[in-house]
Coordinates of C-alpha atoms and ligand atoms in Angstrom, one line a residue:
M321 CA -26.4 -10.7 -1.5
S322 CA -25.3 -13.6 -3.7
P323 CA -23.1 -16.4 -2.2
A324 CA -20.2 -15.2 -4.3
E325 CA -20.6 -11.6 -3.1
S326 CA -20.8 -12.8 0.5
R327 CA -17.7 -15.0 0.1
L328 CA -15.7 -12.0 -1.0
E329 CA -17.0 -9.4 1.3
C330 CA -14.3 -7.7 3.3
P331 CA -15.1 -5.8 6.5
L332 CA -12.2 -3.5 7.4
L333 CA -13.7 -1.1 10.0
P334 CA -17.1 -0.3 11.3
G335 CA -18.7 1.6 8.4
L336 CA -16.0 0.5 5.9
T337 CA -16.6 -2.8 4.2
L338 CA -15.2 -3.5 0.8
R339 CA -17.1 -5.7 -1.7
N340 CA -13.9 -7.8 -2.0
P341 CA -10.3 -7.6 -0.8
L342 CA -8.6 -6.6 -4.0
M343 CA -7.1 -3.1 -3.9
T344 CA -4.6 -1.3 -6.1
A345 CA -1.3 -0.3 -4.5
S346 CA -0.4 3.4 -4.3
G347 CA 1.7 4.7 -7.1
T348 CA 1.0 1.8 -9.5
Y349 CA -2.5 2.7 -10.7
G350 CA -2.7 6.6 -10.7
A351 CA -6.2 7.4 -9.5
G352 CA -7.7 4.5 -11.4
L353 CA -8.6 6.6 -14.4
E354 CA -6.2 5.0 -16.9
G355 CA -7.1 1.5 -15.7
D356 CA -10.7 2.2 -16.4
Q357 CA -9.9 2.4 -20.1
F358 CA -8.8 -1.3 -20.0
G359 CA -11.4 -2.9 -17.7
D360 CA -14.2 -2.4 -15.2
V361 CA -12.3 -1.1 -12.2
A362 CA -15.6 -0.6 -10.5
R363 CA -15.4 -4.3 -9.6
L364 CA -12.3 -3.8 -7.4
G365 CA -12.6 -3.6 -3.6
A366 CA -10.9 -0.2 -3.4
L367 CA -8.5 2.1 -5.2
V368 CA -5.4 3.6 -3.5
T369 CA -4.2 6.8 -5.2
K370 CA -0.6 7.9 -5.8
T371 CA 0.8 9.9 -2.9
V372 CA -0.2 13.5 -2.8
T373 CA 1.8 16.1 -0.8
P374 CA 0.8 19.7 0.2
H375 CA 2.7 21.2 -2.7
P376 CA 3.5 20.0 -6.2
R377 CA 6.6 17.9 -6.5
A378 CA 8.7 17.4 -9.7
G379 CA 10.1 14.1 -8.4
N380 CA 13.6 12.7 -8.7
P381 CA 16.0 12.9 -11.7
P382 CA 15.9 10.0 -14.3
P383 CA 16.3 7.1 -14.7
R384 CA 13.6 6.4 -12.1
I385 CA 12.7 2.8 -12.9
H386 CA 14.8 -0.3 -13.5
E387 CA 13.5 -3.8 -14.1
T388 CA 15.4 -6.5 -12.4
S389 CA 15.0 -10.3 -12.2
G390 CA 12.1 -10.8 -9.8
G391 CA 10.9 -7.2 -9.6
M392 CA 11.7 -3.6 -10.2
L393 CA 13.4 -0.6 -8.6
N394 CA 11.7 2.8 -8.5
S395 CA 12.8 6.2 -7.4
I396 CA 10.0 8.5 -8.4
G397 CA 10.4 10.9 -5.5
L398 CA 6.6 11.4 -4.9
E399 CA 6.0 13.3 -8.1
N400 CA 2.5 14.7 -7.9
P401 CA 0.6 17.9 -8.8
G402 CA 0.0 18.9 -5.2
V403 CA -3.1 18.3 -3.1
D404 CA -5.2 21.1 -4.5
A405 CA -4.8 20.2 -8.1
F406 CA -5.2 16.5 -7.3
L407 CA -8.5 17.0 -5.4
E408 CA -9.9 19.2 -8.2
N409 CA -8.8 17.1 -11.2
D410 CA -8.1 13.5 -10.3
L411 CA -10.0 12.8 -7.2
A412 CA -13.3 14.2 -8.4
R413 CA -13.2 11.8 -11.4
A414 CA -11.8 8.9 -9.4
L415 CA -14.8 9.1 -7.0
E416 CA -17.1 8.5 -10.0
L417 CA -15.4 5.2 -10.8
G418 CA -17.3 3.5 -7.9
P419 CA -14.9 1.8 -5.5
P420 CA -14.0 3.5 -2.2
I421 CA -10.9 5.6 -2.5
F422 CA -8.0 5.4 -0.1
L423 CA -6.2 8.7 -0.5
N424 CA -2.4 8.3 0.0
V425 CA -0.8 11.3 1.6
A426 CA 2.7 12.3 2.6
G427 CA 4.9 15.2 3.6
E428 CA 8.6 16.0 4.3
S429 CA 7.9 17.2 7.8
H430 CA 5.4 16.8 10.7
E431 CA 3.8 20.1 9.5
E432 CA 3.5 18.9 5.9
F433 CA 1.8 15.7 7.0
A434 CA -0.6 17.7 9.1
S435 CA -1.4 20.2 6.4
V436 CA -2.2 17.6 3.8
V437 CA -4.3 15.5 6.1
E438 CA -6.3 18.6 7.1
R439 CA -6.8 19.6 3.4
V440 CA -8.3 16.3 2.4
Q441 CA -11.0 16.1 5.0
G442 CA -14.4 16.1 3.4
S443 CA -12.9 15.2 0.0
G444 CA -15.1 12.1 -0.4
A445 CA -12.2 9.6 0.2
A446 CA -13.2 6.6 2.3
A447 CA -9.9 6.6 4.2
L448 CA -6.4 7.9 4.2
E449 CA -3.2 5.9 3.7
V450 CA -0.5 7.8 5.4
N451 CA 2.8 7.1 3.6
L452 CA 5.4 7.3 6.3
S453 CA 7.8 5.1 4.4
C454 CA 8.8 6.4 0.9
P455 CA 12.5 5.5 0.6
N456 CA 13.1 8.1 -2.2
V457 CA 12.6 11.3 -0.3
Q458 CA 15.5 12.7 1.7
G459 CA 17.2 9.3 1.0
G460 CA 14.7 7.6 3.2
A461 CA 15.9 9.6 6.2
L462 CA 12.5 10.8 7.5
P463 CA 12.1 9.3 10.9
F464 CA 8.4 8.6 11.0
A465 CA 8.6 5.0 9.8
T466 CA 11.8 4.0 11.5
D467 CA 11.6 5.7 15.0
A468 CA 8.7 4.5 17.1
K469 CA 8.4 7.7 19.1
A470 CA 8.3 9.9 16.0
C471 CA 5.7 7.6 14.5
E472 CA 3.4 7.6 17.5
K473 CA 3.6 11.3 17.9
L474 CA 2.9 12.1 14.2
I475 CA 0.0 9.6 14.0
A476 CA -1.5 10.9 17.3
D477 CA -1.5 14.4 15.8
L478 CA -2.9 13.3 12.5
V479 CA -5.7 11.3 14.2
G480 CA -6.5 14.4 16.1
I481 CA -7.3 16.4 12.9
S482 CA -8.7 13.6 10.8
E483 CA -12.3 12.4 10.6
L484 CA -11.2 9.9 8.0
P485 CA -9.7 6.6 9.2
L486 CA -5.9 6.5 8.9
F487 CA -4.1 3.4 7.5
V488 CA -0.4 3.8 8.1
K489 CA 2.0 2.5 5.5
L490 CA 5.2 1.1 7.0
T491 CA 8.6 0.2 5.7
P492 CA 10.3 -3.2 6.0
N493 CA 13.6 -1.4 6.2
V494 CA 13.8 -1.6 10.0
T495 CA 15.0 -4.0 12.5
R496 CA 11.7 -4.6 14.2
I497 CA 8.6 -3.6 12.2
T498 CA 6.5 -4.8 15.1
E499 CA 7.7 -1.9 17.3
I500 CA 6.7 0.7 14.6
A501 CA 3.3 -1.0 14.1
Q502 CA 2.6 -0.9 17.8
A503 CA 3.6 2.8 17.8
A504 CA 1.2 3.6 15.0
E505 CA -1.5 1.7 16.9
A506 CA -0.7 3.6 20.1
G507 CA -1.0 6.8 18.2
G508 CA -4.5 5.9 17.2
A509 CA -4.1 4.5 13.7
Q510 CA -7.2 2.6 12.5
G511 CA -5.2 0.3 10.2
L512 CA -1.8 -0.5 8.7
T513 CA -0.5 -1.1 5.2
L514 CA 2.4 -3.5 5.0
I515 CA 4.8 -3.2 3.3
N516 CA 6.4 -0.4 1.3
T517 CA 9.4 -1.2 -0.9
L518 CA 12.8 -2.6 0.2
L519 CA 15.7 -0.3 -0.3
G520 CA 17.8 -1.6 -3.2
L521 CA 20.5 -0.8 -5.7
A522 CA 21.1 -1.8 -9.3
V523 CA 24.6 -1.4 -10.7
D524 CA 25.8 -0.8 -14.3
W525 CA 29.3 -2.2 -13.8
R526 CA 30.6 -1.2 -17.2
R527 CA 29.8 2.5 -16.6
R528 CA 30.6 2.2 -12.9
E529 CA 27.2 3.8 -12.2
A530 CA 24.0 3.1 -10.4
R531 CA 21.1 2.4 -12.8
I532 CA 18.8 4.8 -11.0
G533 CA 19.4 8.5 -11.1
L534 CA 19.7 9.0 -7.3
G535 CA 21.4 5.7 -6.7
M536 CA 19.3 3.7 -4.3
A537 CA 15.7 3.0 -4.9
G538 CA 12.6 1.0 -3.7
Y539 CA 12.5 -2.6 -4.7
S540 CA 9.1 -4.2 -5.4
G541 CA 7.6 -7.2 -7.2
P542 CA 7.4 -11.0 -6.7
A543 CA 10.9 -11.2 -5.0
I544 CA 9.7 -9.3 -2.0
K545 CA 6.6 -11.4 -1.3
P546 CA 8.2 -13.5 1.4
V547 CA 9.4 -10.4 3.2
A548 CA 5.9 -8.9 3.1
L549 CA 4.3 -12.1 4.4
R550 CA 6.8 -12.3 7.2
C551 CA 6.1 -8.7 8.2
I552 CA 2.3 -9.2 8.1
Y553 CA 2.5 -12.3 10.1
Q554 CA 4.7 -10.7 12.8
V555 CA 2.6 -7.6 13.1
R556 CA -0.6 -9.7 13.2
L557 CA 0.7 -11.3 16.4
V558 CA 1.1 -7.9 18.2
T559 CA -1.8 -5.8 17.0
Q560 CA -5.5 -6.1 16.2
L561 CA -5.5 -3.4 13.5
P562 CA -6.7 -4.4 10.1
I563 CA -3.7 -4.9 7.8
L564 CA -3.7 -4.1 4.0
G565 CA -1.1 -6.5 2.7
V566 CA 1.1 -5.5 -0.3
G567 CA 4.3 -6.8 -1.8
G568 CA 4.7 -9.0 -4.9
V569 CA 1.1 -10.2 -5.2
S570 CA 0.4 -11.4 -8.7
S571 CA -2.1 -14.3 -8.4
A572 CA -5.2 -15.4 -6.4
E573 CA -3.0 -17.9 -4.6
D574 CA -0.8 -15.0 -3.5
V575 CA -3.8 -13.1 -2.2
L576 CA -4.9 -16.1 -0.1
E577 CA -1.4 -16.4 1.3
F578 CA -1.6 -12.8 2.4
L579 CA -5.0 -13.3 4.0
V580 CA -4.0 -16.4 5.8
A581 CA -0.9 -14.7 7.1
G582 CA -3.0 -11.9 8.6
A583 CA -3.9 -9.3 6.0
S584 CA -7.6 -8.2 5.9
A585 CA -7.3 -7.0 2.3
V586 CA -4.6 -7.1 -0.4
Q587 CA -3.1 -4.5 -2.7
M588 CA -1.6 -5.3 -6.1
G589 CA 1.1 -3.0 -7.4
T590 CA 4.0 -4.0 -9.7
A591 CA 1.9 -6.7 -11.4
S592 CA -0.3 -3.9 -12.8
F593 CA 2.6 -2.5 -14.8
R594 CA 2.8 -5.7 -16.8
N595 CA -1.0 -6.1 -17.0
P596 CA -3.4 -3.4 -16.1
L597 CA -6.1 -6.0 -15.7
A598 CA -4.1 -8.1 -13.3
A599 CA -6.2 -7.3 -10.2
L600 CA -9.5 -7.9 -12.1
Q601 CA -8.3 -11.3 -13.3
V602 CA -7.0 -12.3 -9.9
L603 CA -10.4 -11.4 -8.5
E604 CA -12.1 -14.0 -10.7
D605 CA -9.7 -16.7 -9.6
L606 CA -10.0 -15.7 -6.0
E607 CA -13.7 -16.3 -6.0
D608 CA -13.2 -19.8 -7.6
L609 CA -10.5 -20.7 -5.0
L610 CA -12.6 -19.6 -2.0
R611 CA -15.6 -21.5 -3.3
E612 CA -13.5 -24.7 -3.9
D613 CA -12.1 -24.3 -0.3
G614 CA -15.5 -23.6 1.2
S615 CA -14.1 -20.5 2.9
T616 CA -14.7 -16.7 2.9
V617 CA -12.4 -13.7 3.0
R618 CA -13.7 -12.9 6.5
G619 CA -13.2 -16.4 7.8
I620 CA -9.7 -17.0 6.3
T621 CA -7.9 -13.9 7.5
G622 CA -5.2 -14.6 10.0
T623 CA -5.7 -18.3 10.2
M624 CA -2.1 -19.3 9.8
R625 CA -0.3 -20.7 12.8
L626 CA 3.4 -21.4 13.3
P627 CA 4.5 -24.0 15.8
G628 CA 4.6 -22.2 19.2
Q629 CA 3.5 -18.9 17.6
A630 CA 7.2 -18.4 16.6
G631 CA 7.9 -15.2 14.7
T632 CA 7.6 -12.5 17.3
M633 CA 10.8 -10.4 17.2
Ligands
SIN1153 C1 8.2 7.2 -5.0 O1 7.4 8.1 -5.3 O2 9.4 7.4 -5.0 C2 7.7 5.9 -4.4 C3 6.7 6.1 -3.3 C4 6.9 5.1 -2.2 O3 7.6 4.2 -2.3 O4 6.3 5.4 -1.1

């Protein structure tokens, strides 16, 4: 292995080491197939697919996206072709791209989560990202990412039926994200993804209307980066699970901030809408910064300290 490859190497779990910490964020890069028309996505550490559910979903009424200063709102409503069509059409081709695939799954009930997790076993995915936290389904009312007991029970059941490692994607729209993270760990999760979008609202005051069809929506982009860093840092203090950091990352400096705060790998999302090559470009810069700093991805993760370890809430 070359010094550059060794600097970027990113061990997540026994048997799951990424060649570098750059991942795509679910819902922002399809299954990687379109991105591959622009650049060599094989160079990325991993691809995370758009959420799939047991049955096809048409998604929410338009408008579904609104750009704001500092980010964007989305309310897609987990539109997807359903797990069977996804496995047959998209996943089969995504696996040929090269990077490990993290298959993002969700449901509207305990039973739906169990059914989709069962269906994707043996699919060739490297891991599952369990999306407990979509704010755009049932108005964000599903309890799994906001109620510690419901989270632990669901994850324990899913772990019982999954041979694939489960990374649990949590919402920042809670009072204490540490409690939900600990519940996921108690349920047997092998990793966490922090954070999903913040619940937001954009208003067209002239029309006296919300700018998104269903009203409220998930806010992502550079503005949420400090919230993501805060959540990662807090959770790092209470769990040993590897954390996939996500929220407003658009540069190699951002990636290093996430690693130092406690992420083991970093997902890029909204930035890819502006520039489908964003993650690949950041990867080049990341290698340069690590070399200049004399550090490695492995060595830098979780190295930030606050005076007195402040930050546990
Ligand atoms: C959506 O499909 O509405 C967004 C998915 C998510 O935020 O988890």
